[in-house]
Tab-separated table of C-alpha atoms in Angstrom:
chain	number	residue	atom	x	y	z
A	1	UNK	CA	199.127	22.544	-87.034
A	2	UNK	CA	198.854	23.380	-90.610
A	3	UNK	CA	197.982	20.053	-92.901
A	4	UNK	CA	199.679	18.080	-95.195
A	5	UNK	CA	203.270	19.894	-94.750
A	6	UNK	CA	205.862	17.836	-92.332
A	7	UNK	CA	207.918	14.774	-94.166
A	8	UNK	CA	207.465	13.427	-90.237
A	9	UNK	CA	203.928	12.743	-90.970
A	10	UNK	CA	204.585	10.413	-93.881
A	11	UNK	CA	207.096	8.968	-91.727
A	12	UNK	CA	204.388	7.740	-89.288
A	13	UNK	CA	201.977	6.723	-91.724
A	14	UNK	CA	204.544	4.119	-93.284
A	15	UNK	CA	204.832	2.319	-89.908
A	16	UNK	CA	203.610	-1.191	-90.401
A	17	UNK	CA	200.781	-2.646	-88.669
A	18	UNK	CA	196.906	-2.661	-90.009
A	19	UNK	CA	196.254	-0.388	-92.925
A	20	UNK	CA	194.094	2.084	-91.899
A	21	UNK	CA	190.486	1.014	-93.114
A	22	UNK	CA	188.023	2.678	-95.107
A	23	UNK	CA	185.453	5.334	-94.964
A	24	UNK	CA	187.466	8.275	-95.567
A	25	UNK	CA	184.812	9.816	-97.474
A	26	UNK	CA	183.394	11.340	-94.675
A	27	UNK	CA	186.776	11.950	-92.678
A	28	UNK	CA	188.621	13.757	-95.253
A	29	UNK	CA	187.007	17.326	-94.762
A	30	UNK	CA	187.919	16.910	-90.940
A	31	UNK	CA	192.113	16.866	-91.843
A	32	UNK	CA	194.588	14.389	-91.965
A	33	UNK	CA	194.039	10.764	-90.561
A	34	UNK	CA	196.160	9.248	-87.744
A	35	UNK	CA	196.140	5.827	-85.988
A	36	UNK	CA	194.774	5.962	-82.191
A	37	UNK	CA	196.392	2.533	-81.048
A	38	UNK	CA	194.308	0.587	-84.203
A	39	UNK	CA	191.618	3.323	-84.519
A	40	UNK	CA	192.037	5.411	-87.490
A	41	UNK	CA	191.155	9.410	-86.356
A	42	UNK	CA	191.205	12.708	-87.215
A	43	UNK	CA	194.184	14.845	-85.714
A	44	UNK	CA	191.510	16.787	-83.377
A	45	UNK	CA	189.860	13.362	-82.150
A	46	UNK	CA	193.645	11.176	-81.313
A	47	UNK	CA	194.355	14.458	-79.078
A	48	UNK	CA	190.821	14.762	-77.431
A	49	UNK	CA	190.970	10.699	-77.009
A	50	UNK	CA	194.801	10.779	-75.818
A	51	UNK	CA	193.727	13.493	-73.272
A	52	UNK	CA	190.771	11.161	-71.728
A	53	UNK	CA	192.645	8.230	-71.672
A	54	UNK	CA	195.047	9.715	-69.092
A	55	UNK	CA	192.646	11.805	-67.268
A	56	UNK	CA	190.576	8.295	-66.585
A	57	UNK	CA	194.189	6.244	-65.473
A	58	UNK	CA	195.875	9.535	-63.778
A	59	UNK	CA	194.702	8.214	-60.297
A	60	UNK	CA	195.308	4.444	-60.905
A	61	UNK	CA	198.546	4.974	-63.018
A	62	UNK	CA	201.123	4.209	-60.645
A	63	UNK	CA	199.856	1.441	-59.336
A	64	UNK	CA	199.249	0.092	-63.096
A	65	UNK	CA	202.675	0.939	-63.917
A	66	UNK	CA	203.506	-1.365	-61.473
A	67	UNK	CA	200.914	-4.313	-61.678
A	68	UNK	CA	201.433	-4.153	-65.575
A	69	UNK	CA	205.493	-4.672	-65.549
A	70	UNK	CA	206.029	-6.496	-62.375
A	71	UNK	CA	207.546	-3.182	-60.781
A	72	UNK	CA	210.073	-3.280	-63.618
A	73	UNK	CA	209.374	-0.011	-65.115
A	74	UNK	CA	211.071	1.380	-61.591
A	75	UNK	CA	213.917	-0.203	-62.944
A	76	UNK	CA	213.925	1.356	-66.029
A	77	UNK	CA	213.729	4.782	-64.970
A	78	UNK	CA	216.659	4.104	-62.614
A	79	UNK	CA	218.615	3.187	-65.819
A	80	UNK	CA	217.516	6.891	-67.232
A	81	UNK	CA	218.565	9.033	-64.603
A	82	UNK	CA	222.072	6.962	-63.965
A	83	UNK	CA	222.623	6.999	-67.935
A	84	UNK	CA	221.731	10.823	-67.708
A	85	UNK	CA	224.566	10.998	-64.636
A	86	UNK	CA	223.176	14.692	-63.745
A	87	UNK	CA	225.981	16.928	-61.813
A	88	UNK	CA	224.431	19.375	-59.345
A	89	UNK	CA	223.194	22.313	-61.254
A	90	UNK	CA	221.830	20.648	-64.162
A	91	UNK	CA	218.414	21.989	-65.245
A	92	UNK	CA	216.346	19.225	-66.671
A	93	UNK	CA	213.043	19.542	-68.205
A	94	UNK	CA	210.924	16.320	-67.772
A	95	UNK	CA	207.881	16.956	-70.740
A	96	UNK	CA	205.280	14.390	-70.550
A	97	UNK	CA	206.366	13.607	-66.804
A	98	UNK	CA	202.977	13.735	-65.012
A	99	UNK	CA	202.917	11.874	-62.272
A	100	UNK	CA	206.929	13.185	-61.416
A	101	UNK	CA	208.697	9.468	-61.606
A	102	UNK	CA	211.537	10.836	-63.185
A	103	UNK	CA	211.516	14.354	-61.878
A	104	UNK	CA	211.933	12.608	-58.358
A	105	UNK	CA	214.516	10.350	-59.329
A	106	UNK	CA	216.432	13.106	-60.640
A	107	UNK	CA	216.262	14.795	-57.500
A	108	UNK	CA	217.557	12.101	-55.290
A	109	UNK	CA	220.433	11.590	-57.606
A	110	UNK	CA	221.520	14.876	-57.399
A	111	UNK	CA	221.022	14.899	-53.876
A	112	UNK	CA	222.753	12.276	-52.928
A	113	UNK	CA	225.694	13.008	-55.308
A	114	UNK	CA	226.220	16.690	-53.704
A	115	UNK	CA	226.308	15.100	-50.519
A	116	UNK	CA	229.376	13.101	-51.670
A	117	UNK	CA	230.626	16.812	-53.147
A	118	UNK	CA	229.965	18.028	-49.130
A	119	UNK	CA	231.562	15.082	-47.722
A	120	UNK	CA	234.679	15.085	-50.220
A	121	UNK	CA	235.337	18.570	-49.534
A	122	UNK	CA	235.022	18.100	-45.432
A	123	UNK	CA	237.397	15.330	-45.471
A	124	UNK	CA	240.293	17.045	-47.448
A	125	UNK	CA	240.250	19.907	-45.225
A	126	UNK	CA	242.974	19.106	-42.951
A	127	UNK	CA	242.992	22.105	-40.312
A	128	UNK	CA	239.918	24.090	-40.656
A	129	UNK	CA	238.542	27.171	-38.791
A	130	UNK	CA	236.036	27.509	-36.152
A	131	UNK	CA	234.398	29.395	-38.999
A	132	UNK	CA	234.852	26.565	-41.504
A	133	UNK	CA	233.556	23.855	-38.350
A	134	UNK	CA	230.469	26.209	-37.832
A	135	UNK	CA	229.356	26.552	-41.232
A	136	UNK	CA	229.899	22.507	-41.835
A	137	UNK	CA	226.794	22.550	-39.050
A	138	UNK	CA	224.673	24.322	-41.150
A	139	UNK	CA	223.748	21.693	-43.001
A	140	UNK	CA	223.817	23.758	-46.379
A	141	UNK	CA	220.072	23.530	-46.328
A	142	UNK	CA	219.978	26.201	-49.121
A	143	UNK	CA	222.343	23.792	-51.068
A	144	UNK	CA	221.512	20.674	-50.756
A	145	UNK	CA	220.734	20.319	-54.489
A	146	UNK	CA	223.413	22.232	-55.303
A	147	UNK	CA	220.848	24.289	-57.683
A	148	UNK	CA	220.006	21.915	-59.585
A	149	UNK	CA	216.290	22.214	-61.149
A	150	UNK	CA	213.277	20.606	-62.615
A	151	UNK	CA	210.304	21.506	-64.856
A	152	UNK	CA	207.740	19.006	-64.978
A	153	UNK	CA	205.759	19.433	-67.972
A	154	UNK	CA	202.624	17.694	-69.005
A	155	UNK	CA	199.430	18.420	-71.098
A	156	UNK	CA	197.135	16.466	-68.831
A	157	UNK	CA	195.840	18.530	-65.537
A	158	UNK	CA	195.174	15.393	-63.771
A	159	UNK	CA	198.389	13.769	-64.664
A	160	UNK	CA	200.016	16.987	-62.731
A	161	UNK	CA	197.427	16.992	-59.975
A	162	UNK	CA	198.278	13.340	-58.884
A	163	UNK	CA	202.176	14.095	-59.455
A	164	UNK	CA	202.092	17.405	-57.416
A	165	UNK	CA	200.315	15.735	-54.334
A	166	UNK	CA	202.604	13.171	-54.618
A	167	UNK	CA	205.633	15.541	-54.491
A	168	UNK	CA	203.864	17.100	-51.300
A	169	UNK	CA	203.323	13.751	-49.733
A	170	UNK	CA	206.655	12.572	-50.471
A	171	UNK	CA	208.899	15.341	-49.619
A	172	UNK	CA	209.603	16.997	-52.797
A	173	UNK	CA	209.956	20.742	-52.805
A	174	UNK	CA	212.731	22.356	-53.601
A	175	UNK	CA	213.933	22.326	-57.257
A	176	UNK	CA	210.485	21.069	-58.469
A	177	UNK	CA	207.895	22.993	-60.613
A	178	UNK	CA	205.119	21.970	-62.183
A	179	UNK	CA	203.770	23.316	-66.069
A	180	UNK	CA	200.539	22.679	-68.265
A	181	UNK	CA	202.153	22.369	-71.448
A	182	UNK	CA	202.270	20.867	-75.011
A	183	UNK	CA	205.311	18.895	-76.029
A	184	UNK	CA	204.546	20.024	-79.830
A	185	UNK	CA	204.887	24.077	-78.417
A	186	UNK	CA	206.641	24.199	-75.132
A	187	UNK	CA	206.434	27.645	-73.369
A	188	UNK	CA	210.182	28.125	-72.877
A	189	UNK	CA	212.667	29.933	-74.048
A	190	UNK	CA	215.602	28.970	-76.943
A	191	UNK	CA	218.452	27.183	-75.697
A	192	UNK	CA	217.532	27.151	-71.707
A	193	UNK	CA	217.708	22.982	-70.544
A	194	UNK	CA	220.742	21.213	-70.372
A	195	UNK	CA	218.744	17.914	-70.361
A	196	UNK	CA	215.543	17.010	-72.019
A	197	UNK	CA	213.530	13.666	-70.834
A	198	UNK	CA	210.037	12.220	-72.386
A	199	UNK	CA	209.633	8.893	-70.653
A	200	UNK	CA	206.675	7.163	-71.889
A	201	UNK	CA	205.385	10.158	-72.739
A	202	UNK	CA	206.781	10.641	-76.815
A	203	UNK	CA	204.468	7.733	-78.279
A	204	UNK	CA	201.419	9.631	-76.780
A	205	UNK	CA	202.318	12.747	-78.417
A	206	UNK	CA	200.222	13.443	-82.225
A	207	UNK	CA	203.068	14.873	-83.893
A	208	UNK	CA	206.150	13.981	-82.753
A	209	UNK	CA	208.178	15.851	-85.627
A	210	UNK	CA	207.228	19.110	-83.764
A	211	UNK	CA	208.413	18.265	-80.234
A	212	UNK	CA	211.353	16.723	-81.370
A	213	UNK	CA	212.376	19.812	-82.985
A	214	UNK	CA	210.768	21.635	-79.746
A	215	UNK	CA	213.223	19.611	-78.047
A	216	UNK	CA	215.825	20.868	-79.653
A	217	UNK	CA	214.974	24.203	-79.471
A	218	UNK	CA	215.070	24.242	-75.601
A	219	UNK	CA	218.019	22.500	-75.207
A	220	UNK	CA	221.379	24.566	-74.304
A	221	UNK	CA	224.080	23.781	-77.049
A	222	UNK	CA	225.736	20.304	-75.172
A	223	UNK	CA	222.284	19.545	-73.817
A	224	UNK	CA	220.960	15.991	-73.618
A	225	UNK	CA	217.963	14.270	-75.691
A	226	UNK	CA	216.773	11.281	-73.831
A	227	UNK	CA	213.677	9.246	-74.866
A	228	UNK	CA	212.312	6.120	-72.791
A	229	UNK	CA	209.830	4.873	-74.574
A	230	UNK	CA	208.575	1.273	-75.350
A	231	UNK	CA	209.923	-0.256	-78.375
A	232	UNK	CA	210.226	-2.957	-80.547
A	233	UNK	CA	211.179	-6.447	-79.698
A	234	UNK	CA	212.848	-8.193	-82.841
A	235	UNK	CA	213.281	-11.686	-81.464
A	236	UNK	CA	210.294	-13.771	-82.760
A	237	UNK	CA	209.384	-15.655	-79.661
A	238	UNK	CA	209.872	-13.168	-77.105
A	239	UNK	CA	207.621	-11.148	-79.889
A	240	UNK	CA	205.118	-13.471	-79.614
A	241	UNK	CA	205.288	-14.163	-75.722
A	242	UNK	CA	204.921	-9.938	-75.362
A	243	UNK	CA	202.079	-10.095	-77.539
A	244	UNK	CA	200.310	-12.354	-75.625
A	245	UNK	CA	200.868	-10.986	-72.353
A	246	UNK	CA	200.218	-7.224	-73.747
A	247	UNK	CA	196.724	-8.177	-75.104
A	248	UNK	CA	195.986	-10.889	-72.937
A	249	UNK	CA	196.302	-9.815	-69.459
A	250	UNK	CA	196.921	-6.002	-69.380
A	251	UNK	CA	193.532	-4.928	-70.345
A	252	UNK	CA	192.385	-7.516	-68.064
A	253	UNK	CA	194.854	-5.536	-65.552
A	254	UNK	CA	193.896	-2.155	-66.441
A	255	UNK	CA	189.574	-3.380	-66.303
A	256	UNK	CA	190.331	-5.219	-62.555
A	257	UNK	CA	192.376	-2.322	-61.212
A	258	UNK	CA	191.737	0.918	-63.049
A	259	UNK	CA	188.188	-0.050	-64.043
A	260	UNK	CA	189.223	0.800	-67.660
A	261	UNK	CA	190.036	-1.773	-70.215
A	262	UNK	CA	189.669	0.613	-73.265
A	263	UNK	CA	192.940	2.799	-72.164
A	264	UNK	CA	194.801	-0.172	-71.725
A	265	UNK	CA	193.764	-1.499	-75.167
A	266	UNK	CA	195.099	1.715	-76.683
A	267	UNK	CA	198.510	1.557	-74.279
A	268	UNK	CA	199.340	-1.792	-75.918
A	269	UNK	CA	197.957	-0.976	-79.300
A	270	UNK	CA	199.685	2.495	-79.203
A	271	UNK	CA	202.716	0.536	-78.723
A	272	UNK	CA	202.729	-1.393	-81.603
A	273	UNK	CA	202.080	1.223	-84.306
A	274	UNK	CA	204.744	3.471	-83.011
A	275	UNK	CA	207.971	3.602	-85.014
A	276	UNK	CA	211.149	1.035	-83.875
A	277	UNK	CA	214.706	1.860	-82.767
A	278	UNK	CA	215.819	2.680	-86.158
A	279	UNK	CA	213.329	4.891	-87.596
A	280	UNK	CA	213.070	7.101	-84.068
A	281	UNK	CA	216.447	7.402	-84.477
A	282	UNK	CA	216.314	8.670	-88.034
A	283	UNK	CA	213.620	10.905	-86.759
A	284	UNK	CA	215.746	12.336	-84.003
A	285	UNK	CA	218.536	12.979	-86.176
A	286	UNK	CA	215.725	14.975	-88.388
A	287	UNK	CA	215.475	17.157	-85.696
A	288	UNK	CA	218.820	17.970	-85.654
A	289	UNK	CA	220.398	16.357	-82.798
A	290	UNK	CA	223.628	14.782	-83.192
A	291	UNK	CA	225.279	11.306	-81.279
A	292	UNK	CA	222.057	9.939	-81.273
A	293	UNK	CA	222.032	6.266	-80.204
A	294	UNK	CA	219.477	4.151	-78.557
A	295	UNK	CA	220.184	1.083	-75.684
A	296	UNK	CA	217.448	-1.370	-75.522
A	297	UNK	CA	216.551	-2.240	-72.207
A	298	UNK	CA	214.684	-6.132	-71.952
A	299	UNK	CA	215.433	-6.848	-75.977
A	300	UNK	CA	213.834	-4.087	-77.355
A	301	UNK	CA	210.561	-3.935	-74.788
A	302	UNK	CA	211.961	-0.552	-74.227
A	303	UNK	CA	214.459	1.441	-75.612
A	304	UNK	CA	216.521	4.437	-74.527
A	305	UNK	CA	216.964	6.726	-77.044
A	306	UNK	CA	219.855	9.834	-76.761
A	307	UNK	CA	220.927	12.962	-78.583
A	308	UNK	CA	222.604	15.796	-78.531
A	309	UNK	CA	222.398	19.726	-79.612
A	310	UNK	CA	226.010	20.308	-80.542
B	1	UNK	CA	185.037	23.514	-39.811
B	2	UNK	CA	184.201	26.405	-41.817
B	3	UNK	CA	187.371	28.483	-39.107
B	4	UNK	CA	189.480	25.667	-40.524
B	5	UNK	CA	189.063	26.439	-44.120
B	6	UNK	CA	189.058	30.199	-43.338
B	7	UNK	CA	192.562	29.823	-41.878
B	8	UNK	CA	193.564	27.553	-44.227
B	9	UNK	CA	193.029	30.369	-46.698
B	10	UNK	CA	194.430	33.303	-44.818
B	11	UNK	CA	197.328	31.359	-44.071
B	12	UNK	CA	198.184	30.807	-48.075
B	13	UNK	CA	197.722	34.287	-49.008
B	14	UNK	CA	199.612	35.770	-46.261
B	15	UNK	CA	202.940	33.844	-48.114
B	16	UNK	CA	202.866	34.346	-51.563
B	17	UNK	CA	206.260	33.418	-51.432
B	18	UNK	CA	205.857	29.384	-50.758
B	19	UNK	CA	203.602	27.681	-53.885
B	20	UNK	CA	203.428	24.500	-51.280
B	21	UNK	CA	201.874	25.752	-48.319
B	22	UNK	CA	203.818	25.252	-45.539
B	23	UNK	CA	201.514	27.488	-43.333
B	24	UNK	CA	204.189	28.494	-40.906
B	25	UNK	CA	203.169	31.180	-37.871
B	26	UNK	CA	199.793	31.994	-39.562
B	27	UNK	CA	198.300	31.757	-36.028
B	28	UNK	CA	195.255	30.131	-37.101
B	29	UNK	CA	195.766	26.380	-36.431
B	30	UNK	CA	196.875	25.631	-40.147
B	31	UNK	CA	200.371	24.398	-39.240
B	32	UNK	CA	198.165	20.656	-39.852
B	33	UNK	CA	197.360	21.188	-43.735
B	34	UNK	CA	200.907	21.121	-45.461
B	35	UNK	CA	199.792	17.880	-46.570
B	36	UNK	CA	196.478	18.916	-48.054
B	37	UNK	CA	197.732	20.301	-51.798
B	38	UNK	CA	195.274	21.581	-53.145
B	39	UNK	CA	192.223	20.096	-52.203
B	40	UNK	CA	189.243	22.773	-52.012
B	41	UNK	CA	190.169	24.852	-55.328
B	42	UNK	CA	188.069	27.343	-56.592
B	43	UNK	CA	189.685	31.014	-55.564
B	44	UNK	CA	192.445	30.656	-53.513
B	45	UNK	CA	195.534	32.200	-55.976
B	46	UNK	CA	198.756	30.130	-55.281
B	47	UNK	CA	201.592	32.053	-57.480
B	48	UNK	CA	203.678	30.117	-59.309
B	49	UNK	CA	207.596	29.491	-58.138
B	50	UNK	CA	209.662	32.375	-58.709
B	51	UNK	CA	212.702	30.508	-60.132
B	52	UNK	CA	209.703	28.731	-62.820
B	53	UNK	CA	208.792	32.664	-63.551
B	54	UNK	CA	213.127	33.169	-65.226
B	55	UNK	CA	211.810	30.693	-68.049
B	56	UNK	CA	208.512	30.745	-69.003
B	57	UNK	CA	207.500	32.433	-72.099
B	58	UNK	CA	203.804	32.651	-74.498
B	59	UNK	CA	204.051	28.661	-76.133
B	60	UNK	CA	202.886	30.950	-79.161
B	61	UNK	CA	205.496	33.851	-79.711
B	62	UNK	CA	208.280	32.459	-77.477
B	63	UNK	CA	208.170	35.944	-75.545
B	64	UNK	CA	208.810	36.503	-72.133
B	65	UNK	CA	205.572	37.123	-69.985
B	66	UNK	CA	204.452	39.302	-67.054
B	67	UNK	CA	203.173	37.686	-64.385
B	68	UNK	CA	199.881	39.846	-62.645
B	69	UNK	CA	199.221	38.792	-59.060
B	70	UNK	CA	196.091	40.486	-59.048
B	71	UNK	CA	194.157	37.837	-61.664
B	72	UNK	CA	197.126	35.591	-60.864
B	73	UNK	CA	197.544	35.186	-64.722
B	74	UNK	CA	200.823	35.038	-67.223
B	75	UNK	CA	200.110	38.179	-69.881
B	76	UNK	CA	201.722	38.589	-72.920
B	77	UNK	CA	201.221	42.003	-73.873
B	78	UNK	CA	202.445	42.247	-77.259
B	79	UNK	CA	199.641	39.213	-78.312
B	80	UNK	CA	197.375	40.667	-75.384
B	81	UNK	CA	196.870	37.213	-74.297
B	82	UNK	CA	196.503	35.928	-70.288
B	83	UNK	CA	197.343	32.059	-69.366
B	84	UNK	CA	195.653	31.323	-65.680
B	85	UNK	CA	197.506	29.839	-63.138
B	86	UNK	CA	195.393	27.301	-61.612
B	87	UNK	CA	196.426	25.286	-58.480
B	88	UNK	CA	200.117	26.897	-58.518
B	89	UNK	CA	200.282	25.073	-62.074
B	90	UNK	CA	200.496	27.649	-65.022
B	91	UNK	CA	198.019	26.705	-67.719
B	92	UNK	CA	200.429	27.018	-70.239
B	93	UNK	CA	198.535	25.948	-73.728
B	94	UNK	CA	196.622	28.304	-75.924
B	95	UNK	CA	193.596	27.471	-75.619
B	96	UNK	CA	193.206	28.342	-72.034
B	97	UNK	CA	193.973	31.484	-72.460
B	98	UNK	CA	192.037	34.771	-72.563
B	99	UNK	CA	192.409	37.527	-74.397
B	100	UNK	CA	192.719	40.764	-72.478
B	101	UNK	CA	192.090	43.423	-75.710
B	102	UNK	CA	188.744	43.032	-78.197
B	103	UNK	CA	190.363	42.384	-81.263
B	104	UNK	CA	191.675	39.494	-81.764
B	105	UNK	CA	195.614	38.706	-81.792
B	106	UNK	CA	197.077	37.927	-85.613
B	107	UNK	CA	197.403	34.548	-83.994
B	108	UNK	CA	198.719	32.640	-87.585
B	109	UNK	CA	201.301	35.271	-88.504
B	110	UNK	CA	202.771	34.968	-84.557
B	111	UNK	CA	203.218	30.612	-85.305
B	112	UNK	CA	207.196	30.339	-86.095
């Protein structure tokens, strides 16, 4: 990306939390400095060190996900997908979606709301034909999705190995593809998605000016921006009681079960320095999408941000 | 063992229809490995899903690509540049890919 050109930048480097420190003497010929979690890097090095931290967790990161929030980021991503209400024959495209949580969810949703399209249309048929009776006992195998699609897109080829096998052991075929990409210059087309989703994936991403507006780009006109991300928590002793567990006991977590305390460190640090509610909002609207409005889940833990491309 | 893998690798190429392996009627005893992804890697080509194929274009030039089953790669021809598919995944960021023509591509005029 060229340097020194995006007012997003200067956005992100107003974000409170520790001043970057010193010895930019040496750092300056490199390019432009960023924060990895409290680390102050180069552009080059937050990618490179972004990219190992998730190729070291990609094997261990459901089960972190799990240890780390009690099971409550399950609940979380339910909220996404029933706030997203997909109708059969929506075409999402799930960037930063690795290991397939929401990609899945999406699935079932649609599944199980086509079968209540099926069943609705079965039961108002009052005298039907052996024709209609025979074709009811096909099952609609070819249908049962009702053509709805998913694109899984990640940057990490370990994120997308663990989330494919897990597709294969879990069922998941039909519907379901899998990309190598970067959020900051997706390889699709203008105006193809009607819904875009980053889950946990957005605060990870180096400069999130250019996938927002990559966002936007492939969404349809009436598609759907939504963020999940984890935010900030404005109450003062909740603050403090996050804090504590966040640095206390999830690196202890992420050593104990992932063998890794350093990618933890930066999950929780990474957390802190990027930008609350308001200002992702601002920076959505940037981008061009319009209704955008966030819904914070667990006061402000995590926050659901939404948009759209009118 | 080394029959198993054999059929496990005839059966693949004989569908290049099904990117998950479902090693139907292959005949050689690999109706077992639907389960097994994609364990062994190195040169077995699994294409990419046709209905993925409708909307991927070069991350760089936003134009539509040709997919070549013989080097199981994505080609843009106007940037002569070829993303690998590896795994059934498309490799979808520049700097995996290869250039197919000597000269290089005017790679900062193509940026939008």
């Amino acid at each position: 990306a060229a340097p020194g050109s995006v007012p997003g930048r200067s956005n992100r480097s107003a974000v409170p939390g520790p001043s970057p420190v010193g010895g930019t003497g040496a750092r300056l010929a490199a390019g432009p400095e960023m924060h990895f979690g409290f680390q102050t890097v180069t552009e080059e090095e937050r990618r490179e060190k972004i990219y190992q931290v998730f190729e070291n967790v990609a094997k261990k990161y459901d089960v972190m996900n799990d240890s780390m929030t009690l099971g409550i980021h399950r609940v979380w991503k339910d909220i996404l997908v029933h706030k997203m209400n997909p109708c059969p024959g929506t075409l999402l495209l799930d960037v930063a979606g690795g290991t397939g949580d929401i990609a899945f969810r999406f699935i079932n949703y649609v599944r199980s709301v086509r079968q209540r399209q099926l069943q609705r249309k079965l039961k108002h048929h009052q005298n039907l034909s052996w024709q209609e009776i025979f074709e009811s006992y096909q099952k609609d195998e070819f249908n049962s999705l009702g053509d709805s699609q998913v694109v899984v897109c990640d940057i990490n080829r370990e994120m997308l190995k663990v989330g494919k096998q897990k597709a294969e052991h879990l069922g998941y075929s039909e519907g379901l593809s899998w990309v190598l990409g970067n959020a900051e210059e997706l390889p699709f087309d203008d105006d193809k998605f009607d819904v875009y989703t980053i889950a946990f994936g957005i605060r990870n991403v180096t400069r999130i000016d250019l996938a927002l507006q990559e966002a936007y780009r492939v969404l349809k006109p009436g598609g759907r921006f939504l963020c999940l991300e984890f935010s900030h928590v404005s109450n003062p002793l909740l603050s403090r009681l996050y804090d504590l567990y966040s640095f206390q006991v999830i690196p202890v977590l992420g050593e104990v079960i992932a063998g890794d305390w350093r990618s933890y460190q930066y999950l929780v640090e990474s957390i802190r320095q990027f930008p609350p509610q308001e200002e992702l909002k601002v920076m959505i609207e940037d981008a061009g999408f319009f209704k955008v409005d966030y819904e914070n889940l667990n006061f402000g833990i995590v926050a659901i941000h939404s948009g759209f491309k009118l | 063992q080394a029959r198993r893998a054999r059929g496990r690798r005839g059966g693949r190429q004989q569908q290049p229809g099904s990117a998950s392996g479902s090693g139907s009627g292959s005949g050689l005893g690999s109706g077992s490995d639907s389960g097994s992804g994609s364990g062994s890697g190195s040169a077995r080509p699994q294409p990419p899903e046709p209905s993925l194929l409708r909307f991927l274009v070069c991350p760089l030039s936003k134009r539509p690509l040709r997919y070549e089953e013989a080097t199981n790669e994505l080609i843009n021809e106007e940037l002569g540049i070829a993303y690998p598919i590896i795994d059934g995944i498309p490799n979808m960021v520049p700097e995996a890919a290869r250039m197919t023509r000597q000269k290089a591509p005017a790679e900062g005029s193509e940026r939008p």
